[in-house]
mmCIF file of C-alpha atoms in Angstrom:
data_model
loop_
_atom_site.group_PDB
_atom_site.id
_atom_site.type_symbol
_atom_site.label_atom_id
_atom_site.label_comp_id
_atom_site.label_asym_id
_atom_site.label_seq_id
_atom_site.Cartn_x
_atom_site.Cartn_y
_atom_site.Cartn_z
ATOM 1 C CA UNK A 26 0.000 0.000 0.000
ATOM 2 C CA UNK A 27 1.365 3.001 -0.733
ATOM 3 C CA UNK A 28 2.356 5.949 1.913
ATOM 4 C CA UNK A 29 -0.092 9.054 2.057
ATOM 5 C CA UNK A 30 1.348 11.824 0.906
ATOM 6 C CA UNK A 31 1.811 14.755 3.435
ATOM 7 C CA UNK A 32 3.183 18.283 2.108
ATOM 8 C CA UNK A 33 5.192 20.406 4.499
ATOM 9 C CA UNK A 34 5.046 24.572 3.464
ATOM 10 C CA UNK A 35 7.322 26.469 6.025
ATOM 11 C CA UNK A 36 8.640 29.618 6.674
ATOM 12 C CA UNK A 37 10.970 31.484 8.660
ATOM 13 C CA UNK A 38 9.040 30.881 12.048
ATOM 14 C CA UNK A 39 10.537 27.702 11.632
ATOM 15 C CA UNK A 40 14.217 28.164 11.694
ATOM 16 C CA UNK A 41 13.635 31.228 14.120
ATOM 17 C CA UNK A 42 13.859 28.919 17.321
ATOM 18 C CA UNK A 43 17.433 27.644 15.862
ATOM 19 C CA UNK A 44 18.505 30.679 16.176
ATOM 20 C CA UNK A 45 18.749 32.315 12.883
ATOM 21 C CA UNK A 46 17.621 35.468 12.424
ATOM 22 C CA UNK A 47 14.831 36.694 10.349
ATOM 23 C CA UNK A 48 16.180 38.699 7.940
ATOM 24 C CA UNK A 49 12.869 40.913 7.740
ATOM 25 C CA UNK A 50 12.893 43.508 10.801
ATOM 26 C CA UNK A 51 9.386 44.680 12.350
ATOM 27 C CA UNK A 52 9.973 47.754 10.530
ATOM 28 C CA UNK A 53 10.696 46.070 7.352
ATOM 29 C CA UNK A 54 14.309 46.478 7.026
ATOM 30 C CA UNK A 55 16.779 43.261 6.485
ATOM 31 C CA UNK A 56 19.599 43.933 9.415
ATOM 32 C CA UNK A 57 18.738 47.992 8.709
ATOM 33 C CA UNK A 58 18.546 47.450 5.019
ATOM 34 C CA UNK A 59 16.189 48.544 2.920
ATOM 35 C CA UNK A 60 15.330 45.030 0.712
ATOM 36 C CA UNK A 61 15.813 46.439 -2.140
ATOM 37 C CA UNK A 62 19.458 46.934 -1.636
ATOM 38 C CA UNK A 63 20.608 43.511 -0.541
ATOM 39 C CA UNK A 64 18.223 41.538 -2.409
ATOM 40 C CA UNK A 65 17.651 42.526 -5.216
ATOM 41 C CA UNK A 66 19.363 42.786 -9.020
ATOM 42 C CA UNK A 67 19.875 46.315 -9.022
ATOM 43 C CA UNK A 68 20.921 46.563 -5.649
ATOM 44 C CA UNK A 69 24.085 44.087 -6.573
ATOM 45 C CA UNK A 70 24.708 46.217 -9.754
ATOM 46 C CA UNK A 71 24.726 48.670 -7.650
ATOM 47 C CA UNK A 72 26.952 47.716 -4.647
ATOM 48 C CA UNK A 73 27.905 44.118 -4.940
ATOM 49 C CA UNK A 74 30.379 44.282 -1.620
ATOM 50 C CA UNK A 75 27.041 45.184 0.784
ATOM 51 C CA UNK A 76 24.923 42.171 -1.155
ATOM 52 C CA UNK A 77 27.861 39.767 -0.752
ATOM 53 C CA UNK A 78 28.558 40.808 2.553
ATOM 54 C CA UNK A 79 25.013 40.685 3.548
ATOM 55 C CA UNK A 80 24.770 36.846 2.506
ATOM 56 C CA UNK A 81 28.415 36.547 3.947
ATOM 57 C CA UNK A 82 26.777 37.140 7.657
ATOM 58 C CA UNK A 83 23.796 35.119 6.943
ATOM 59 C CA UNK A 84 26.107 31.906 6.213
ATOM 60 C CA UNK A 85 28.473 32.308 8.987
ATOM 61 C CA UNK A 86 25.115 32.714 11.213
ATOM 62 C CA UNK A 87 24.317 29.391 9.716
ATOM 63 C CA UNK A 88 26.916 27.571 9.994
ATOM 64 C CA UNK A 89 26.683 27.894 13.790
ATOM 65 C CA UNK A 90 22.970 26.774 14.216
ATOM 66 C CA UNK A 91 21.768 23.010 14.477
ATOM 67 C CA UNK A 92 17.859 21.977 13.454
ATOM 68 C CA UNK A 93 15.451 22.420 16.208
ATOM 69 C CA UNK A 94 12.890 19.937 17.728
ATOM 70 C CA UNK A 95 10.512 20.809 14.425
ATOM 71 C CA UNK A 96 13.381 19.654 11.705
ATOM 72 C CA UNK A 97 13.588 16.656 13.701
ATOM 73 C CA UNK A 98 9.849 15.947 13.770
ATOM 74 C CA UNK A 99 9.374 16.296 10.329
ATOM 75 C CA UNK A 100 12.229 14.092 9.650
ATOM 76 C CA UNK A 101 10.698 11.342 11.903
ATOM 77 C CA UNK A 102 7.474 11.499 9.736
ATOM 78 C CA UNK A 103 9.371 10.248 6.518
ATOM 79 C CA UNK A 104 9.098 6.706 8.253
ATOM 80 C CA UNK A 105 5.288 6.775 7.941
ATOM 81 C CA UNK A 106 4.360 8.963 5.149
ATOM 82 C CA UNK A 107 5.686 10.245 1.722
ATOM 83 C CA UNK A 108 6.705 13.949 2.739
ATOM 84 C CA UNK A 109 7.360 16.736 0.724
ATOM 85 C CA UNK A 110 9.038 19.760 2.657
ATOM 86 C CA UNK A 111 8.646 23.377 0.366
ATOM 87 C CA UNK A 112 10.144 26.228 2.483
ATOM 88 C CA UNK A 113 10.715 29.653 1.814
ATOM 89 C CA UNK A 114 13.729 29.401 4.074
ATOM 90 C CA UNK A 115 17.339 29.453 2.405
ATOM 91 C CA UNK A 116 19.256 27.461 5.259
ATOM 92 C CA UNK A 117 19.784 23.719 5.078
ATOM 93 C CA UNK A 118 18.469 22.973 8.498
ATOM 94 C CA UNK A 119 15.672 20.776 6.987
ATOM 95 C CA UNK A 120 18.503 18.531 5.682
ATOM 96 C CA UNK A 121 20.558 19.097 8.532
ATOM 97 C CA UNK A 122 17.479 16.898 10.568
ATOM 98 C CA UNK A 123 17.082 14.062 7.586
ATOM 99 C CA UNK A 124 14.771 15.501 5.593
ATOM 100 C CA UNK A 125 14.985 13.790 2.274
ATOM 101 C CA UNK A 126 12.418 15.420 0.121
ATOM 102 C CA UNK A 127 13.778 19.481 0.140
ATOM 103 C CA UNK A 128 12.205 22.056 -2.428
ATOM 104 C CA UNK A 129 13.926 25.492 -1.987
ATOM 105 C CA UNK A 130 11.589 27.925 -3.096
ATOM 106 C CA UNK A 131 14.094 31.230 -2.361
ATOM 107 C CA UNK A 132 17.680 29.672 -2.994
ATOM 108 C CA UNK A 133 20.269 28.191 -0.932
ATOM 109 C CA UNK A 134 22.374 30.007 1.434
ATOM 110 C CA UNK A 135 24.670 27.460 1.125
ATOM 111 C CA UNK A 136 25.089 27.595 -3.070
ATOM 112 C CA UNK A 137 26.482 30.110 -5.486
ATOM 113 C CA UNK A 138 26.020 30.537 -9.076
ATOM 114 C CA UNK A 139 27.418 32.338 -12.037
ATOM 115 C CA UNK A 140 26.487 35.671 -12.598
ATOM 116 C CA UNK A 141 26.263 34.847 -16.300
ATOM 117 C CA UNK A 142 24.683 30.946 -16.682
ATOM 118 C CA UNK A 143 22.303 30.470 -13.393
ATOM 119 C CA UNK A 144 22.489 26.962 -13.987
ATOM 120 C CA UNK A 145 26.180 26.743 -13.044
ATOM 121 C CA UNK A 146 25.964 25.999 -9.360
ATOM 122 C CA UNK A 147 28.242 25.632 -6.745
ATOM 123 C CA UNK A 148 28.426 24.032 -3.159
ATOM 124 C CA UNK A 149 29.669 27.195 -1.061
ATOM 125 C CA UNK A 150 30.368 27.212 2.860
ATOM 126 C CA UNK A 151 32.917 30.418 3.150
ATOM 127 C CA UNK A 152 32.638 33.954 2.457
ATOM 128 C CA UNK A 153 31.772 35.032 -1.072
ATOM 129 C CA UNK A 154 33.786 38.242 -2.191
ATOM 130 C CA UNK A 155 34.406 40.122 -5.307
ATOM 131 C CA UNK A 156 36.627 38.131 -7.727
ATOM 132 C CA UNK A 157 35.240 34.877 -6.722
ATOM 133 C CA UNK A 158 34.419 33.497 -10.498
ATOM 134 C CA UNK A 159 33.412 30.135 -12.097
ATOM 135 C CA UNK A 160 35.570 28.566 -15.011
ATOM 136 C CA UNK A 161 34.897 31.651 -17.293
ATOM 137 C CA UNK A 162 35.868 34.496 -15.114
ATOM 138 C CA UNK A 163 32.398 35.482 -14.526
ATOM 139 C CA UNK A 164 31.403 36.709 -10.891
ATOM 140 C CA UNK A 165 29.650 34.451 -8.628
ATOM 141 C CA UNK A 166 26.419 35.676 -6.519
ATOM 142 C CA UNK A 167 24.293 33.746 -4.024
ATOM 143 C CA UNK A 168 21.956 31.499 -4.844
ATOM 144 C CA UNK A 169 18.940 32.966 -3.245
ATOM 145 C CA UNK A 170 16.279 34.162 -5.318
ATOM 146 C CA UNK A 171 16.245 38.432 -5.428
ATOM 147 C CA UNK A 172 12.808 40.272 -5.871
ATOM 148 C CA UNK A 173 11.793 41.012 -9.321
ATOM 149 C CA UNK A 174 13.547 37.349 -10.105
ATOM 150 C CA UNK A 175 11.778 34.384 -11.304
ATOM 151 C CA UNK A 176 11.295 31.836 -8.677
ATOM 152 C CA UNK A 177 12.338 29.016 -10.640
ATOM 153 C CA UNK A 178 11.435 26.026 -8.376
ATOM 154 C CA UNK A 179 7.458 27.208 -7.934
ATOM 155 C CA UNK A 180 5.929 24.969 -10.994
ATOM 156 C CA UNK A 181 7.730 21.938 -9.404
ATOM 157 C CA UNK A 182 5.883 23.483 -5.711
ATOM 158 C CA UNK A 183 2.901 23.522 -7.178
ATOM 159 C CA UNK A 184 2.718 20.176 -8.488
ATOM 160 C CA UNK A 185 3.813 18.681 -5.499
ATOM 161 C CA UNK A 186 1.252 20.923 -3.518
ATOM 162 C CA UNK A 187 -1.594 19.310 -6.067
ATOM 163 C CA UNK A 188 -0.696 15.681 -4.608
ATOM 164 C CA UNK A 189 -1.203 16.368 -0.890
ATOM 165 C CA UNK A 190 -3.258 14.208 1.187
ATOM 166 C CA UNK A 191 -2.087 15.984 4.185
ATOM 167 C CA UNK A 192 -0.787 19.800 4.230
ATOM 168 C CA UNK A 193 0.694 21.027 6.765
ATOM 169 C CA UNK A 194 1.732 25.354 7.141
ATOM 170 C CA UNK A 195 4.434 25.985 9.565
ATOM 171 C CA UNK A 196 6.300 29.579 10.455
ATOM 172 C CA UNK A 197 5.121 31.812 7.693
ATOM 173 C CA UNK A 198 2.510 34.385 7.417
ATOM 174 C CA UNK A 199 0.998 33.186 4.031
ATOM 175 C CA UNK A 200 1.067 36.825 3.131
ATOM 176 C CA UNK A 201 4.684 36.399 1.024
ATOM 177 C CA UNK A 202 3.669 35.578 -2.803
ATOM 178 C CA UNK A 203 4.076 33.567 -4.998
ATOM 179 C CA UNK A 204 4.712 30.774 -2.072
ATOM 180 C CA UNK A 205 1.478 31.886 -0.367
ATOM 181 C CA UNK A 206 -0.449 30.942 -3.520
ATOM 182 C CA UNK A 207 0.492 27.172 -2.881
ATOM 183 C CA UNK A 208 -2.180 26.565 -0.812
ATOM 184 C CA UNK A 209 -5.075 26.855 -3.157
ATOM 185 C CA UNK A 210 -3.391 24.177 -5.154
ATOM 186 C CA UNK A 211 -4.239 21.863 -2.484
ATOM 187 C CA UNK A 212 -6.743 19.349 -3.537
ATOM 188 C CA UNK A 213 -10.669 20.259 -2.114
ATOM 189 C CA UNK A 214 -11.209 18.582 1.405
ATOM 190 C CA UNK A 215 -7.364 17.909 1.950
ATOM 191 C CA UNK A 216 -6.840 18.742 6.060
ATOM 192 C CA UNK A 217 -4.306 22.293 6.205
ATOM 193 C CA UNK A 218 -2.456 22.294 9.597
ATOM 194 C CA UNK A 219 -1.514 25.662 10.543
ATOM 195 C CA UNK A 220 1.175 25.709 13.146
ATOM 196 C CA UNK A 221 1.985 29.291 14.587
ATOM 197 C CA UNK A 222 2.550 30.439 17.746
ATOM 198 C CA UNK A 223 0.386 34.070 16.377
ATOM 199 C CA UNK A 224 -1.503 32.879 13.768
ATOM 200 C CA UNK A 225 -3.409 35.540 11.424
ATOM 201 C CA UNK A 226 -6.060 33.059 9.547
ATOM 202 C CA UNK A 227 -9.133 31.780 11.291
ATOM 203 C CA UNK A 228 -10.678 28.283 10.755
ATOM 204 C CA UNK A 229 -13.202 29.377 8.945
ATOM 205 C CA UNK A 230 -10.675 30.977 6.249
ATOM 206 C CA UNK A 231 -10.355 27.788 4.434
ATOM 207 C CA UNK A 232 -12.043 24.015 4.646
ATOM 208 C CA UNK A 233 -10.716 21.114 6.674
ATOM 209 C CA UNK A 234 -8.627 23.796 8.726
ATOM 210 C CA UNK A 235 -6.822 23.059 11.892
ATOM 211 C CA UNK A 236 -4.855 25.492 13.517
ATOM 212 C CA UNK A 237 -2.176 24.997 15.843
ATOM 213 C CA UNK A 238 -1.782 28.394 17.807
ATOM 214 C CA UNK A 239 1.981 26.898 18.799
ATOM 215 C CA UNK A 240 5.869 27.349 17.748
ATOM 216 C CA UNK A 241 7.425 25.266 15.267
ATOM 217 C CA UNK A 242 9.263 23.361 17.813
ATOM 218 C CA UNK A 243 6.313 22.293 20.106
ATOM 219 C CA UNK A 244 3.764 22.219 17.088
ATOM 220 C CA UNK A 245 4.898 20.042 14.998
ATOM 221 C CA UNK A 246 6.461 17.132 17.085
ATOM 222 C CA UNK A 247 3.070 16.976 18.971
ATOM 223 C CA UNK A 248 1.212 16.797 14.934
ATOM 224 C CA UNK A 249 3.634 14.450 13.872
ATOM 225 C CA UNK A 250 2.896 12.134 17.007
ATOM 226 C CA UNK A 251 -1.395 12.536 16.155
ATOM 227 C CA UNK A 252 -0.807 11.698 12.492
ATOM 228 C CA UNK A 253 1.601 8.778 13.085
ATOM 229 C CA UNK A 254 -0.611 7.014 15.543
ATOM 230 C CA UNK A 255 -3.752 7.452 13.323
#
């Protein structure tokens, strides 16, 4: 018989009780940037040192941070369903916990890629600085997806997101688009789990919703036990 299939969407509530940072302040700032200069196209063209130093502190931060009791959980669930994680985040903590089944919607803090062919892709664990270059000479960047770029991994979301049995919403706001668009490709009467410690949708907002008004860390190991004993 074949496993149900249970589809993970998370966001950066998640990896917030590892101890990462959000980049996003209350005021809307990333670390007292405004967005548009550290992630985005024209703010690399513009000053490439800030953007690479801005992902520089991000990795370092990253590289000092294990999963949290959530990873694990969702990890543990692989050995009773088919599970599909799609995050918004661009750490590697979901891997980092045994998560097999990965689909980075923003990038990887963790990769680079050519300036020139975004296919070229590289593993990348140390700073990133200016004359850093693949084969060609062209100037590496991080592989995180900038706004006003494609996000190139959202058809292969969305088909995934078509297949759930199970969906489950952990650590984002569902106000960031295109990922908060996934959940309408959910199949009609498939149970949503919404894990957040503040959440901002009701019950009634969509069918078959369960909200869990709880962090990532005590949310989803106490889910993962329900749905494994079912």
């Amino acid at each position: 018989m074949s496993k149900q299939k249970i589809v993970v969407l998370t966001g950066a509530g998640m990896s917030a009780e590892s101890g990462l940072k959000t980049f996003r302040d209350e005021n809307g700032l990333w670390e007292g940037h405004d967005v548009m200069q550290v992630a985005s196209p024209q703010g690399f063209s513009k000053n490439p040192e800030l953007v690479l130093e801005f992902y520089n502190q991000r990795r370092r931060q990253l590289l000092e941070v294990s999963p949290n009791q959530g990873h694990l959980a969702l990890a543990q669930l692989e050995r009773t369903f088919d599970v599909s994680i799609i995050t918004q985040n661009v750490d590697n903590l979901h891997e980092q916990a045994g998560s097999s089944h990965v689909v980075h919607l923003h990038g990887e803090l963790l990769k680079v890629r050519s300036t020139v062919n975004e296919n070229h892709i590289l593993d990348w664990k140390k700073d990133l600085v200016l004359g850093d270059t693949d084969e060609n000479g062209n100037q590496l960047r991080p592989h995180i997806v900038w706004f006003g770029e494609m996000v190139p991994m959202l058809e292969t979301a969305t088909q995934i997101t078509q297949k759930a049995d199970k969906l489950i919403i952990v650590g984002t706001s569902m106000q960031v688009y295109p990922a908060a668009s996934l959940i309408h490709y959910a199949p009609k009467q498939t149970p949503i789990y919404f894990i957040d410690p503040r959440p901002n949708i009701r019950a009634s907002d969509f069918e078959n919703l369960t909200i869990i008004p709880k962090t990532a860390a005590e949310g989803i190991p106490s889910l993962v036990a329900q749905l494994s004993n079912n």
